[in-house]
PDB file of C-alpha atoms in Angstrom:
ATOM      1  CA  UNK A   3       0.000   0.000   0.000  1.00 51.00           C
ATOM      2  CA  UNK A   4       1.674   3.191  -1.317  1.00 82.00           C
ATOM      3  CA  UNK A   5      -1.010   5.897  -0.378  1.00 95.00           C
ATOM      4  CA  UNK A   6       0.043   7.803   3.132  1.00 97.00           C
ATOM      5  CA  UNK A   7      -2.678   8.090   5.882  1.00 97.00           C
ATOM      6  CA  UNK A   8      -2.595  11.593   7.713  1.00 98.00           C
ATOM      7  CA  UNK A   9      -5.117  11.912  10.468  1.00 96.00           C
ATOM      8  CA  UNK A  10      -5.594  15.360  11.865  1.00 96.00           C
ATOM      9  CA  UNK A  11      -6.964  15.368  15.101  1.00 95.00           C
ATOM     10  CA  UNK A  12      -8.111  17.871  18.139  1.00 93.00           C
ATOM     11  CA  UNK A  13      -8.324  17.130  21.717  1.00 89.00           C
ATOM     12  CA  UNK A  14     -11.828  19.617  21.496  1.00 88.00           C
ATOM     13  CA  UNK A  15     -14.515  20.877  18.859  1.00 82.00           C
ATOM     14  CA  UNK A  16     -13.971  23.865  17.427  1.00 79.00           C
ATOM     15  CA  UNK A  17     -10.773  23.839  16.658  1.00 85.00           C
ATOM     16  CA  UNK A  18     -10.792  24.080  12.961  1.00 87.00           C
ATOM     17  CA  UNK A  19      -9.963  20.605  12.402  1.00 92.00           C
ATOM     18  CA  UNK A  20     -12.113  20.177   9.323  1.00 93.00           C
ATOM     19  CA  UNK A  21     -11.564  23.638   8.159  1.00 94.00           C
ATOM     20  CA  UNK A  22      -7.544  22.159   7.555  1.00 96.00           C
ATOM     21  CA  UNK A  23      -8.452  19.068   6.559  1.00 97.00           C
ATOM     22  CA  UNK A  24     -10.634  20.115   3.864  1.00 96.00           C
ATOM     23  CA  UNK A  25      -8.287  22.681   2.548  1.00 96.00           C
ATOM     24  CA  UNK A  26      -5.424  20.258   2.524  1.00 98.00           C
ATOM     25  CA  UNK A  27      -7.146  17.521   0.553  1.00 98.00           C
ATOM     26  CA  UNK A  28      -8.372  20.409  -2.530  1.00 97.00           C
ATOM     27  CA  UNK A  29      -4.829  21.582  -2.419  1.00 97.00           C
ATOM     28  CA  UNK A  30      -2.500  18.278  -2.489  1.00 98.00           C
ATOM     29  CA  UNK A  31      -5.391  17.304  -5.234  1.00 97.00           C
ATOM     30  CA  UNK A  32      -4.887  20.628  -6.768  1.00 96.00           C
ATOM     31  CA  UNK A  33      -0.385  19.693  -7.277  1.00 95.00           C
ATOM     32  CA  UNK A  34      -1.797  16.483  -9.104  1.00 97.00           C
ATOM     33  CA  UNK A  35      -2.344  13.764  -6.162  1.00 97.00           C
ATOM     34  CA  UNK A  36      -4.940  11.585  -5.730  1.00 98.00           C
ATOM     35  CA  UNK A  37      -6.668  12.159  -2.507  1.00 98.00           C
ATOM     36  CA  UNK A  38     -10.119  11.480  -0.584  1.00 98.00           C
ATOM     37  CA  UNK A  39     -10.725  13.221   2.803  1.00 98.00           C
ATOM     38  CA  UNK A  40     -13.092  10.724   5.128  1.00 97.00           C
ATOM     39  CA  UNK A  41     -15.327  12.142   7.882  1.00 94.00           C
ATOM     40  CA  UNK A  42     -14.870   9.913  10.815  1.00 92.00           C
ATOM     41  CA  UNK A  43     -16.931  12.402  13.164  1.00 88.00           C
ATOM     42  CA  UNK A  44     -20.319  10.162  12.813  1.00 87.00           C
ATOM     43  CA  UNK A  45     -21.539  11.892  15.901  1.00 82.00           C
ATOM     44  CA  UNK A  46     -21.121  15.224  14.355  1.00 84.00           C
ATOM     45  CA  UNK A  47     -20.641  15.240  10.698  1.00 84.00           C
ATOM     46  CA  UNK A  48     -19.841  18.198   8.785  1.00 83.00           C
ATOM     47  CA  UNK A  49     -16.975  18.401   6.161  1.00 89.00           C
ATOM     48  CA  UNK A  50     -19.288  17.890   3.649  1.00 90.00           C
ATOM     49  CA  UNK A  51     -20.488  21.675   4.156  1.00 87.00           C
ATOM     50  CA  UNK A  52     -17.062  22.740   3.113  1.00 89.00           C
ATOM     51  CA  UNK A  53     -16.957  21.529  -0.009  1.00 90.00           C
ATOM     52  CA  UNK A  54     -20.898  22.526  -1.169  1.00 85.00           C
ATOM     53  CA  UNK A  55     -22.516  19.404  -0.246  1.00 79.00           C
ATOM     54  CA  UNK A  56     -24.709  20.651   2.797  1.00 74.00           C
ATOM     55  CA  UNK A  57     -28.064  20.287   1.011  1.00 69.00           C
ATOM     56  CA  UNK A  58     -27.150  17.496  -1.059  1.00 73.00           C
ATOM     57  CA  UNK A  59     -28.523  13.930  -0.374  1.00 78.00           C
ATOM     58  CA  UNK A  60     -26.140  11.172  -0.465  1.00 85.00           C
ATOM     59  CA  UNK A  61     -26.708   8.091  -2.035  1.00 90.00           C
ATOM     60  CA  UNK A  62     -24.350   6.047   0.239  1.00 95.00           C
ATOM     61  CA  UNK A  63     -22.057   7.355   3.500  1.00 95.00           C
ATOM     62  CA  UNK A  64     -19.514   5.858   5.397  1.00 96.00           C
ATOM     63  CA  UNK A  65     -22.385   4.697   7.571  1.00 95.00           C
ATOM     64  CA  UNK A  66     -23.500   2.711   4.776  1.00 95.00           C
ATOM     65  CA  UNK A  67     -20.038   0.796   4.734  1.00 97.00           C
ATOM     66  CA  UNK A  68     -19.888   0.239   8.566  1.00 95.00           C
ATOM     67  CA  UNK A  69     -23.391  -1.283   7.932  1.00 93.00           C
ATOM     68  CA  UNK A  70     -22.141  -3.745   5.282  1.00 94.00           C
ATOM     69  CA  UNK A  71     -24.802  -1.985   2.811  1.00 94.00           C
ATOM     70  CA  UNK A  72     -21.930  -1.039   0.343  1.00 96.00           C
ATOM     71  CA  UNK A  73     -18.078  -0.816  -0.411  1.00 97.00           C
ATOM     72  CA  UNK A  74     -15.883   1.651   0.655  1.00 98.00           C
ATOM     73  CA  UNK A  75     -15.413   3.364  -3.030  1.00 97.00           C
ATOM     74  CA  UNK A  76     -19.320   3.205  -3.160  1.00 97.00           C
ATOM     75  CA  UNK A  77     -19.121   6.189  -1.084  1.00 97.00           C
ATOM     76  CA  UNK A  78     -16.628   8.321  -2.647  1.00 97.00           C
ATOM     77  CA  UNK A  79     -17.681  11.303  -4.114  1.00 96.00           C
ATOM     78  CA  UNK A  80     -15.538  12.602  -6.945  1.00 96.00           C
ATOM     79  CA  UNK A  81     -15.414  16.145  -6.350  1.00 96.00           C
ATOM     80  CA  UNK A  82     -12.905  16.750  -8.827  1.00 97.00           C
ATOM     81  CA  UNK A  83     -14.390  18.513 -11.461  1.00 95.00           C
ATOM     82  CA  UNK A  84     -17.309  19.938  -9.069  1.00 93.00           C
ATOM     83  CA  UNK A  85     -13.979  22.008  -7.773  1.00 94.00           C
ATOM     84  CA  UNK A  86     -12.563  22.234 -11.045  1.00 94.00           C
ATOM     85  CA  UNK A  87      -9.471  20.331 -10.059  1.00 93.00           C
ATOM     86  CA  UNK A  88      -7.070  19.972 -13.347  1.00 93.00           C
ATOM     87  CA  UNK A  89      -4.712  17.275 -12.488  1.00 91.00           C
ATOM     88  CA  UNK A  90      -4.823  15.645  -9.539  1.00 96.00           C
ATOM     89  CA  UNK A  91      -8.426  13.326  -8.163  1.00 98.00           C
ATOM     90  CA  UNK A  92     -10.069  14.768  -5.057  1.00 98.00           C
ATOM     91  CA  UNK A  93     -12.964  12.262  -3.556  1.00 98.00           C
ATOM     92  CA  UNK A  94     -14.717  12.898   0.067  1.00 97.00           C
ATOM     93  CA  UNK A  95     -16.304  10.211   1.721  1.00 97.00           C
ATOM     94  CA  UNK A  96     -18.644  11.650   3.804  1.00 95.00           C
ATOM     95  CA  UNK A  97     -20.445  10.498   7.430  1.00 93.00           C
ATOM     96  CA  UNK A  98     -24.696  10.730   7.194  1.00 91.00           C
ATOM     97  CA  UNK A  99     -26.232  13.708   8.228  1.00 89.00           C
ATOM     98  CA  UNK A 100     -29.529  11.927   8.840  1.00 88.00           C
ATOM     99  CA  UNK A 101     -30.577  11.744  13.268  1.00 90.00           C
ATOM    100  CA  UNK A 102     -31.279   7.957  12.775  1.00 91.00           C
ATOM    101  CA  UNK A 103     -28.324   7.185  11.134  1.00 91.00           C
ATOM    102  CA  UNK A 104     -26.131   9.052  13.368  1.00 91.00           C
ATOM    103  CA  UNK A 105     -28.304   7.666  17.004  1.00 92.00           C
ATOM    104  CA  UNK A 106     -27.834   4.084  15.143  1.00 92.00           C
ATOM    105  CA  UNK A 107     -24.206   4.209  15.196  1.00 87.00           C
ATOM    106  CA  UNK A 108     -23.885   6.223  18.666  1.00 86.00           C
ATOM    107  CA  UNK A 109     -26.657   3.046  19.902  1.00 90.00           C
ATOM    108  CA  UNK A 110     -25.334   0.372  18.007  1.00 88.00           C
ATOM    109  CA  UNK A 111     -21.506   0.971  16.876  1.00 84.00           C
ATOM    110  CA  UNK A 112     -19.530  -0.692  14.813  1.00 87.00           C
ATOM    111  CA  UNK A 113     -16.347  -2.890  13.825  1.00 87.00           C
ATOM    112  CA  UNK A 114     -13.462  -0.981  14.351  1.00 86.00           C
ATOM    113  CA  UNK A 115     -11.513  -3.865  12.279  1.00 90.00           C
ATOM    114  CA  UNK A 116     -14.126  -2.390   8.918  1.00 94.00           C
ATOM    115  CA  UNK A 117     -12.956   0.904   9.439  1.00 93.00           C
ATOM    116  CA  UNK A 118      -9.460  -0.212   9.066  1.00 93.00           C
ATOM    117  CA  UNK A 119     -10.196  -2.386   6.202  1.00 96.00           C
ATOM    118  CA  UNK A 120     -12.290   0.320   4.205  1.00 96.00           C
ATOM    119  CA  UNK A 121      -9.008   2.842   4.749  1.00 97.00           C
ATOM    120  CA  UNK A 122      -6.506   0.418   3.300  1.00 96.00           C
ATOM    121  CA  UNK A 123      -9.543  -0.921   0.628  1.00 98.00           C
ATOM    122  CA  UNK A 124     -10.366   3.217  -0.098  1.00 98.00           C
ATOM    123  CA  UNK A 125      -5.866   3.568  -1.319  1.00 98.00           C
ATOM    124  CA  UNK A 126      -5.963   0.602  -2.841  1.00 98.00           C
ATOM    125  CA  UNK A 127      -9.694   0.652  -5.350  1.00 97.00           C
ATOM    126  CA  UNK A 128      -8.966   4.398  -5.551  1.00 98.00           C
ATOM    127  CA  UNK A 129      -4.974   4.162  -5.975  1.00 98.00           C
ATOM    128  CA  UNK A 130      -4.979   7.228  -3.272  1.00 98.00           C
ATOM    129  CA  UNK A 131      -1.552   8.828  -2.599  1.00 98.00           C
ATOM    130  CA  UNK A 132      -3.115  10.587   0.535  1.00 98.00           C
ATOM    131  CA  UNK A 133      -6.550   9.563   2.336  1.00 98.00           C
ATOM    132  CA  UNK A 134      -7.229  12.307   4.775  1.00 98.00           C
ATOM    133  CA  UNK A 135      -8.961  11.635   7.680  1.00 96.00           C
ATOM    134  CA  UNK A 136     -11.013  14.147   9.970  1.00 94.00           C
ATOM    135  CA  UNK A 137     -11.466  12.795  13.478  1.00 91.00           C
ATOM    136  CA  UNK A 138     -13.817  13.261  15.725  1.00 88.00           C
ATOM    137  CA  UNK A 139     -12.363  15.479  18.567  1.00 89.00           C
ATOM    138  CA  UNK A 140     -11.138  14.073  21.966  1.00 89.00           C
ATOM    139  CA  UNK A 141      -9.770  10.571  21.698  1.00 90.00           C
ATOM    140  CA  UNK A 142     -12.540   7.575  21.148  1.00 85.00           C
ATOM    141  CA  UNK A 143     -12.291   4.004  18.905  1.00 81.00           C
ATOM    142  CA  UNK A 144     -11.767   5.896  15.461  1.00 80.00           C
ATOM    143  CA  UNK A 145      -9.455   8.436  16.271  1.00 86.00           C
ATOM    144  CA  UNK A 146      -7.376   5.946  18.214  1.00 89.00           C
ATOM    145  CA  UNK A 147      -7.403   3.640  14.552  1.00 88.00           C
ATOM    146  CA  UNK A 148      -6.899   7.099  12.409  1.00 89.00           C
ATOM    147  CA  UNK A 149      -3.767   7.228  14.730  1.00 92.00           C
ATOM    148  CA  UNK A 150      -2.252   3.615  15.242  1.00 92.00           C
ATOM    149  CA  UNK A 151      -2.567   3.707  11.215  1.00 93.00           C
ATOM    150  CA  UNK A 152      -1.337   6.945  10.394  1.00 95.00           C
ATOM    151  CA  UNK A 153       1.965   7.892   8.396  1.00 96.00           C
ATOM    152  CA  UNK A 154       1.039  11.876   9.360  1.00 97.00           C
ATOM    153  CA  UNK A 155      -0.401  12.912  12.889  1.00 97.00           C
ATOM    154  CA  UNK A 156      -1.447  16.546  12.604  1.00 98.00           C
ATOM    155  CA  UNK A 157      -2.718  17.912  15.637  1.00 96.00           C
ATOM    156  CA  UNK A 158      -4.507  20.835  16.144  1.00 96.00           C
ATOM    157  CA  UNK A 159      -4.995  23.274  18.831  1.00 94.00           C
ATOM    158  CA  UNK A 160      -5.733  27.236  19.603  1.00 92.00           C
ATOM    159  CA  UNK A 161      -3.558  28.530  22.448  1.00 90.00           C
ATOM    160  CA  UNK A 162      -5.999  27.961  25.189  1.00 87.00           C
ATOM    161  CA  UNK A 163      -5.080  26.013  28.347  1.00 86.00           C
ATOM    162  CA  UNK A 164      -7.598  23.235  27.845  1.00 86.00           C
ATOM    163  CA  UNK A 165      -6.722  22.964  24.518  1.00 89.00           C
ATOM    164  CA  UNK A 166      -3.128  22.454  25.348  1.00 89.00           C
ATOM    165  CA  UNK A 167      -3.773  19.896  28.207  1.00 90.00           C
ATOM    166  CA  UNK A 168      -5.694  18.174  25.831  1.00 92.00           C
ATOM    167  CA  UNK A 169      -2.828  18.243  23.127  1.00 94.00           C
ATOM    168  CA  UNK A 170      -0.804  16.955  25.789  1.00 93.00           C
ATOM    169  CA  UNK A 171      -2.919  13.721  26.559  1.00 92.00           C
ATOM    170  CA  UNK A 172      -3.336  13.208  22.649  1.00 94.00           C
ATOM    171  CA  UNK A 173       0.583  13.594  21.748  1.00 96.00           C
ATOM    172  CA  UNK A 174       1.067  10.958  24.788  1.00 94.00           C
ATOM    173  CA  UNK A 175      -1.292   8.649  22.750  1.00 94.00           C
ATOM    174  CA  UNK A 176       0.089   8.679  19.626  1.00 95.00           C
ATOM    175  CA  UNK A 177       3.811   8.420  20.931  1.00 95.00           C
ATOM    176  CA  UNK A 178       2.735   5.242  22.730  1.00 94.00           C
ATOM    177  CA  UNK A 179       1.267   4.372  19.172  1.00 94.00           C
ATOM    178  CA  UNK A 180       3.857   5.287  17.503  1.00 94.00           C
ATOM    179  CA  UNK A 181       2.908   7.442  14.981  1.00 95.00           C
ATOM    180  CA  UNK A 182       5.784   8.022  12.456  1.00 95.00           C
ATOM    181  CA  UNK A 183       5.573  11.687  12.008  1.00 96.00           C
ATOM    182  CA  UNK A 184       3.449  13.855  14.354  1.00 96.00           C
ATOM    183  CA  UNK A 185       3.294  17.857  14.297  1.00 97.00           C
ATOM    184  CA  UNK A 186       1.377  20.500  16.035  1.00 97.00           C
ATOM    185  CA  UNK A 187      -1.259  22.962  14.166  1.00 97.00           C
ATOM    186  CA  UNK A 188      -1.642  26.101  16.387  1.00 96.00           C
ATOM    187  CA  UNK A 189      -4.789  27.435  14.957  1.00 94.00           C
ATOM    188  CA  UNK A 190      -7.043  31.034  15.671  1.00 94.00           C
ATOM    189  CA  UNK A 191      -3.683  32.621  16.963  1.00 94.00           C
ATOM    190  CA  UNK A 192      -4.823  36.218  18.731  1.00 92.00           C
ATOM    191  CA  UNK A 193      -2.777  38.980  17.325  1.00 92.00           C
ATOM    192  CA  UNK A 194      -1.210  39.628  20.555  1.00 94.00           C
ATOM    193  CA  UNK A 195       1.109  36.375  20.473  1.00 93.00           C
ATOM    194  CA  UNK A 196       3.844  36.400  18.729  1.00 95.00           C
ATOM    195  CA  UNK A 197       4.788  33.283  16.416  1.00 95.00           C
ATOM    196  CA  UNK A 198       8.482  32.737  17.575  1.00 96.00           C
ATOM    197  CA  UNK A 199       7.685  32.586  21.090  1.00 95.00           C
ATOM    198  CA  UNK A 200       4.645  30.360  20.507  1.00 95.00           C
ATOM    199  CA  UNK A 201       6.980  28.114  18.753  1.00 96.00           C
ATOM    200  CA  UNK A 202       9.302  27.942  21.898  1.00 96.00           C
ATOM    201  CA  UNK A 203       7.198  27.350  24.670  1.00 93.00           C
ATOM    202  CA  UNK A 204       4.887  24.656  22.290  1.00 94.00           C
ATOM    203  CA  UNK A 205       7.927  22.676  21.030  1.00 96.00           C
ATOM    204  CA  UNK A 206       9.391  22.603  24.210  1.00 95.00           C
ATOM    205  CA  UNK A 207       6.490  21.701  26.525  1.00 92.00           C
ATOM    206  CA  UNK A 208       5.432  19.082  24.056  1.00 94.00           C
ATOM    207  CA  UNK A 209       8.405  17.996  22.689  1.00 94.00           C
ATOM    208  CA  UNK A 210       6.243  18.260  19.248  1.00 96.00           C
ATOM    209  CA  UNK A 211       7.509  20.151  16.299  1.00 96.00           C
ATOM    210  CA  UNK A 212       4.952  22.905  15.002  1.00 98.00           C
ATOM    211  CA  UNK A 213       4.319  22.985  11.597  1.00 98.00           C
ATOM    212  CA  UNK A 214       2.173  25.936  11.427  1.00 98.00           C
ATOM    213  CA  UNK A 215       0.517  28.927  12.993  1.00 97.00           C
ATOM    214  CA  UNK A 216      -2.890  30.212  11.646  1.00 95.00           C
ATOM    215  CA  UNK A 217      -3.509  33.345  12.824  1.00 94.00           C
ATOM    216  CA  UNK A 218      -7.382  34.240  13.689  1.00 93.00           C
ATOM    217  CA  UNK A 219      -8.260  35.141  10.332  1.00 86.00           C
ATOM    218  CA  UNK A 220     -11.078  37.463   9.460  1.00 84.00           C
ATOM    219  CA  UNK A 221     -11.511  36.236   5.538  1.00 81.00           C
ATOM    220  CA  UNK A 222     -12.328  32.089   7.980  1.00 85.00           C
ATOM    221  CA  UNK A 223     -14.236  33.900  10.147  1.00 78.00           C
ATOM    222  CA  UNK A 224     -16.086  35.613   7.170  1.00 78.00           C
ATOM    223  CA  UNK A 225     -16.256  32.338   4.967  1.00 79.00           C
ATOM    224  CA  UNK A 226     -17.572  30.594   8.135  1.00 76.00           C
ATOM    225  CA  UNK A 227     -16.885  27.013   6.370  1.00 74.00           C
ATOM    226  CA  UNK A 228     -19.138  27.961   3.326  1.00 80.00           C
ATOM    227  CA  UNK A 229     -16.966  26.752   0.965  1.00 81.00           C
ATOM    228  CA  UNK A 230     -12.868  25.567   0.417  1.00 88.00           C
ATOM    229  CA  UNK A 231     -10.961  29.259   1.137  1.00 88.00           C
ATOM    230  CA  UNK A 232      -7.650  27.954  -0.499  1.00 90.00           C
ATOM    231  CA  UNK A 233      -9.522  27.130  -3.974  1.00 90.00           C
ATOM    232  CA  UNK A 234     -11.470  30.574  -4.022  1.00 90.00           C
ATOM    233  CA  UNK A 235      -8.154  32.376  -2.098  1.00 88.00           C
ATOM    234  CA  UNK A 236      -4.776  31.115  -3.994  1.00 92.00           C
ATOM    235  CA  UNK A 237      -3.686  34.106  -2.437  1.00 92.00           C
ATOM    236  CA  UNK A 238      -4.648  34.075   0.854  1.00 94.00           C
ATOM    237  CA  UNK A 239      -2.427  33.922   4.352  1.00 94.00           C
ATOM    238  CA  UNK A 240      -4.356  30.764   5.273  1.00 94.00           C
ATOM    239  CA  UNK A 241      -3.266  29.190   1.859  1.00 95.00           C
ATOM    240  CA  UNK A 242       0.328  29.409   2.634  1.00 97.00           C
ATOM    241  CA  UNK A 243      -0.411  28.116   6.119  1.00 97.00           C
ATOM    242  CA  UNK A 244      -2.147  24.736   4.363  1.00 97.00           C
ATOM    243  CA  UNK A 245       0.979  24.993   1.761  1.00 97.00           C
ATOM    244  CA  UNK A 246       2.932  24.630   4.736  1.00 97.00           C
ATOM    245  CA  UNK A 247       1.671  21.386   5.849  1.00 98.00           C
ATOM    246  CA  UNK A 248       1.613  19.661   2.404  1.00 97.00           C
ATOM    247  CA  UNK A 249       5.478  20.942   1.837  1.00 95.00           C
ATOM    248  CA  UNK A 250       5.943  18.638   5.333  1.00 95.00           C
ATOM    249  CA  UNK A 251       3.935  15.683   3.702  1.00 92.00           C
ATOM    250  CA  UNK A 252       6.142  15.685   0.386  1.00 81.00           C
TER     251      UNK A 252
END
């Protein structure tokens, strides 16, 4: 299996986390790669929004899969030329919006041994170089399996104190999992902070490299995750920041 798993996680909602992982999927898919970006959050779905899907009825989900009803590419969604991608493939495989789907699988669970199978089944029927996956926040069955399988840990955080205890707990985790190559996202950074002190203090409580700061951008803040900022932005400080993370994935 060639294709690269990179999980990006937060201790807490709110964070951002699909904000990033959206962004990075349209813009490695955007350099010519061949990427889908799965929504593991099944309590709270939501990437989908990002990418114009909100309103849009799915004809199978990632629920689907963990029910057996379908395969894992079954629920791909080529959103390649929807985003007017030129080279690369972009696909999201999306979690269901619907309250009985999402009570059924709080109720009822599911294999966590499936979920591993459909992201080795998803690089190999799709011939993925990255599958992305957006976690739910704190640390629960999937995020655990997004980690123990995961070439690239990103993990996000603002610079808040429960946030960073949080990061904390989740970077002792994935040590003891062994995650290859793990690095911190500082998100929603207050003006007031400056980066090369951040940096410090981060990389030396956590003993984590940082790969990025975002600062609290007005144009997010504007967007408010109505559609992918990097695609309709090129220019944009937040599209260096998700250039930033790719360059560390190359």
């Amino acid at each position: 299996m060639s294709g690269k798993i990179v999980s990006i996680h937060s201790f807490r909602g709110g964070t951002g986390k699909s904000n990033i992982a959206a962004n990075l999927a349209a813009m490695a898919a955007l350099e010519g790669k061949r990427v889908a970006v799965m929504d593991t959050d099944m309590a709270s779905p939501g990437i989908h929004v990002i990418f114009g899907m909100g309103r849009e009825k799915m004809k199978y989900t990632l629920n689907d899969y963990l029910r057996g009803s379908c395969d894992i590419t079954d629920t791909c969604l080529d959103l390649t030329d929807r985003l007017k991608i030129k080279k690369g493939k972009l696909y999201l495989i999306p979690s269901s919006m619907s309250a009985t789907d999402i009570t059924r699988i709080l109720r009822e669970g599911y294999e966590v041994g499936d979920l591993k199978k459909g992201f080795t089944d998803v690089i190999k029927g799709k011939d993925l170089d990255y599958l992305i996956i957006d976690t739910h926040p704190g640390l629960d069955r999937e995020t655990l399996l997004s980690m123990a399988t995961a070439h690239y840990l990103f993990v996000v955080a603002r610079i808040d104190e429960q946030d960073l205890l949080g990061t904390a707990a989740t970077l002792s985790v994935a040590r003891k999992l062994q995650v290859p190559e793990i690095r911190i996202i500082i998100n929603k950074k207050p003006s007031i902070y400056e980066d090369k002190a951040i940096i410090s203090e981060v990389e030396t409580k956590f003993k984590a490299k940082v790969v990025t700061i975002i600062p609290l951008l007005p144009l997010l803040i504007e967007v408010g995750s109505r559609f992918v900022v990097t695609l309709r932005y090129p220019e944009s400080e937040f599209t260096k920041n998700i250039q930033d993370i790719l360059r560390f994935m190359h």
